[in-house]
């Protein structure tokens, strides 16, 4: 319990493709990121599984993420990661960084022929043809269980979830999108800034 309220957190880890030159800018140009396209990119890594695992351990992550997540958990909150990537690398990265007790809602993935094959669950209530998961639907469900839901994101796939959350933290493209739709949000650059916001308002002590 934090300030008498249960808290839920979501933070979307960007997915990286190990020196493959795909970026979110490509998505904005093509609007064609779907599971088929993800498999085309992730399936063309051309590495052994051992090499891919080594690269996963080097993926960039907010340096304060582990400490922040622990603080939230110690205060009675729960932390979720919503990602249109795959649990294949997210779970391994979390384990490598010693981050426990986090619920990951993403797509399954397996090593296959030198890359990663993404396998979405089309029977999931959160399934999306475009991104694999519909983050907004996840937030709607979490709000039925938790009194207050916080969401942090940075790009267009996060827009629906940010609008559904009780409090949205936004950076990069998501800031502009929310501004254009006249939606309230809290700008942030890193987890330390989110922590300060929560401490200033009594959510964390």
C-alpha positions in Angstrom: 0.0 0.0 0.0 1.3 3.4 -0.9 -0.6 6.4 0.5 -3.6 4.1 1.0 -3.7 3.1 -2.7 -2.5 0.1 -4.7 -0.2 1.2 -7.5 0.6 -0.5 -10.8 3.5 0.6 -12.9 4.2 -0.1 -16.6 7.4 0.7 -18.4 8.0 -0.3 -22.0 11.5 -1.5 -22.8 12.6 -0.6 -26.3 13.6 -3.6 -28.3 17.0 -3.6 -30.0 18.1 -5.8 -32.8 21.8 -6.2 -32.3 23.4 -3.9 -34.8 20.5 -4.3 -37.3 19.7 -0.7 -38.4 16.0 -0.7 -37.6 14.6 2.2 -35.5 11.3 3.7 -34.5 11.9 6.2 -37.2 11.4 3.4 -39.7 8.1 2.7 -38.2 7.0 6.3 -38.5 7.9 6.1 -42.2 6.3 2.8 -43.0 3.6 2.2 -40.4 4.1 -1.5 -41.1 5.5 -2.8 -37.8 3.5 -6.0 -37.2 4.4 -9.4 -36.0 5.4 -10.4 -39.5 7.8 -7.5 -39.8 9.2 -8.1 -36.3 10.0 -11.6 -37.3 11.7 -10.4 -40.4 13.9 -8.1 -38.4 14.6 -10.3 -35.4 14.9 -13.4 -37.5 17.7 -11.9 -39.5 20.2 -11.3 -36.6 22.4 -14.1 -37.9 24.0 -15.1 -34.5 24.3 -18.2 -32.4 22.0 -18.3 -29.4 25.0 -17.8 -27.2 25.9 -14.7 -29.1 22.4 -13.3 -28.9 22.2 -14.0 -25.1 25.5 -12.1 -24.7 24.1 -9.2 -26.6 20.9 -9.2 -24.5 23.0 -8.8 -21.4 24.5 -5.6 -22.9 21.1 -4.0 -23.8 20.8 -0.5 -22.5 18.5 0.0 -19.5 17.9 3.0 -17.2 20.7 2.7 -14.7 18.3 3.4 -11.8 15.6 0.9 -13.0 16.5 -1.9 -10.6 16.6 0.4 -7.6 13.4 2.1 -8.6 11.5 -1.1 -9.1 12.6 -2.4 -5.7 11.4 0.8 -4.1 8.0 0.5 -5.6 7.7 -3.1 -4.6 8.9 -2.4 -1.0 6.2 0.2 -0.8 3.5 -2.3 -1.8 3.2 -1.4 -5.5 3.5 -3.7 -8.4 5.5 -3.2 -11.6 4.5 -4.3 -15.0 6.4 -4.2 -18.3 4.2 -3.9 -21.4 6.2 -4.5 -24.6 5.4 -5.1 -28.2 8.7 -7.0 -28.3 9.2 -10.4 -26.8 9.7 -12.1 -23.5 12.7 -13.9 -25.0 15.0 -11.0 -24.3 13.0 -9.0 -21.7 13.0 -11.9 -19.2 16.7 -12.6 -19.8 17.6 -9.0 -19.4 15.7 -8.7 -16.1 17.3 -11.8 -14.7 20.7 -10.6 -15.7 20.1 -7.3 -13.9 18.7 -9.0 -10.9 15.2 -7.6 -11.3 12.6 -9.8 -9.8 8.9 -9.8 -9.2 8.0 -7.9 -12.4 5.1 -9.0 -14.6 5.9 -9.0 -18.3 3.1 -8.7 -20.8 4.6 -9.3 -24.2 4.9 -11.9 -26.9 6.7 -15.2 -26.6 9.8 -15.8 -28.6 12.2 -18.6 -29.4 15.6 -18.9 -30.9 15.4 -20.2 -34.5 17.8 -20.3 -37.4 20.1 -17.6 -36.1 17.5 -15.2 -34.9 14.4 -14.8 -32.7 11.0 -15.9 -33.8 8.1 -14.0 -32.2 5.0 -16.0 -31.5 2.0 -13.9 -30.3 -0.9 -15.4 -28.5 -3.8 -14.6 -30.8 -6.3 -15.8 -28.1 -5.1 -13.2 -25.6 -7.6 -10.5 -24.8 -4.8 -8.0 -25.3 -3.8 -9.2 -28.8 -3.2 -6.6 -31.5 -2.7 -7.3 -35.1 -0.3 -4.4 -35.4 1.8 -4.4 -32.3 1.2 -7.9 -30.9 -0.3 -6.5 -27.7 -2.8 -3.7 -27.1 -1.4 -1.8 -24.1 -4.5 0.3 -23.7 -6.6 -2.9 -23.1 -4.1 -4.0 -20.4 -4.4 -0.7 -18.6 -8.2 -0.9 -18.7 -8.1 -4.3 -17.1 -5.6 -3.2 -14.4 -7.7 -0.3 -13.4 -10.4 -2.8 -12.5 -8.0 -4.4 -10.0 -5.9 -1.4 -8.8 -7.1 2.0 -7.5 -4.3 3.9 -9.3 -2.4 2.9 -12.4 0.7 4.8 -13.6 2.1 4.3 -17.1 5.4 5.5 -18.6 6.1 5.5 -22.3 7.8 7.3 -25.2 6.2 6.5 -28.5 3.0 6.2 -30.5 2.3 2.5 -29.5 2.1 3.9 -26.0 -0.6 6.5 -26.7 -3.7 4.5 -25.9 -2.3 3.2 -22.7 -1.1 6.6 -21.6 -4.7 8.0 -22.2 -6.2 5.2 -20.1 -3.8 5.4 -17.2 -4.6 7.5 -14.1 -1.3 9.2 -14.4 0.9 9.1 -17.6 4.6 9.8 -17.7 5.8 10.7 -21.2 8.9 11.5 -23.1 10.0 11.8 -26.7 7.2 11.4 -29.3 4.6 10.5 -26.7 4.9 14.0 -25.2 3.9 15.6 -28.5 1.2 13.1 -29.2 -0.5 13.7 -25.8 -0.1 17.4 -26.2 -1.8 17.3 -29.6 -4.7 15.5 -28.1 -4.8 17.8 -25.1 -4.2 15.0 -22.7 -2.5 15.6 -19.3 0.8 13.9 -18.7 4.0 14.3 -16.6 7.2 14.7 -18.7 10.1 12.6 -17.6 13.6 11.6 -18.7 14.4 8.7 -16.4 13.2 6.7 -13.4 14.7 9.1 -10.9 12.4 11.8 -12.1 9.4 9.5 -11.8 10.5 8.6 -8.3 10.8 12.3 -7.3 7.3 12.9 -8.6 5.9 10.1 -6.5 7.9 11.1 -3.4 6.8 14.7 -3.7 3.1 13.6 -3.7 3.4 11.0 -1.0 3.2 7.9 -3.2 6.7 6.9 -2.1 8.4 7.8 1.2 
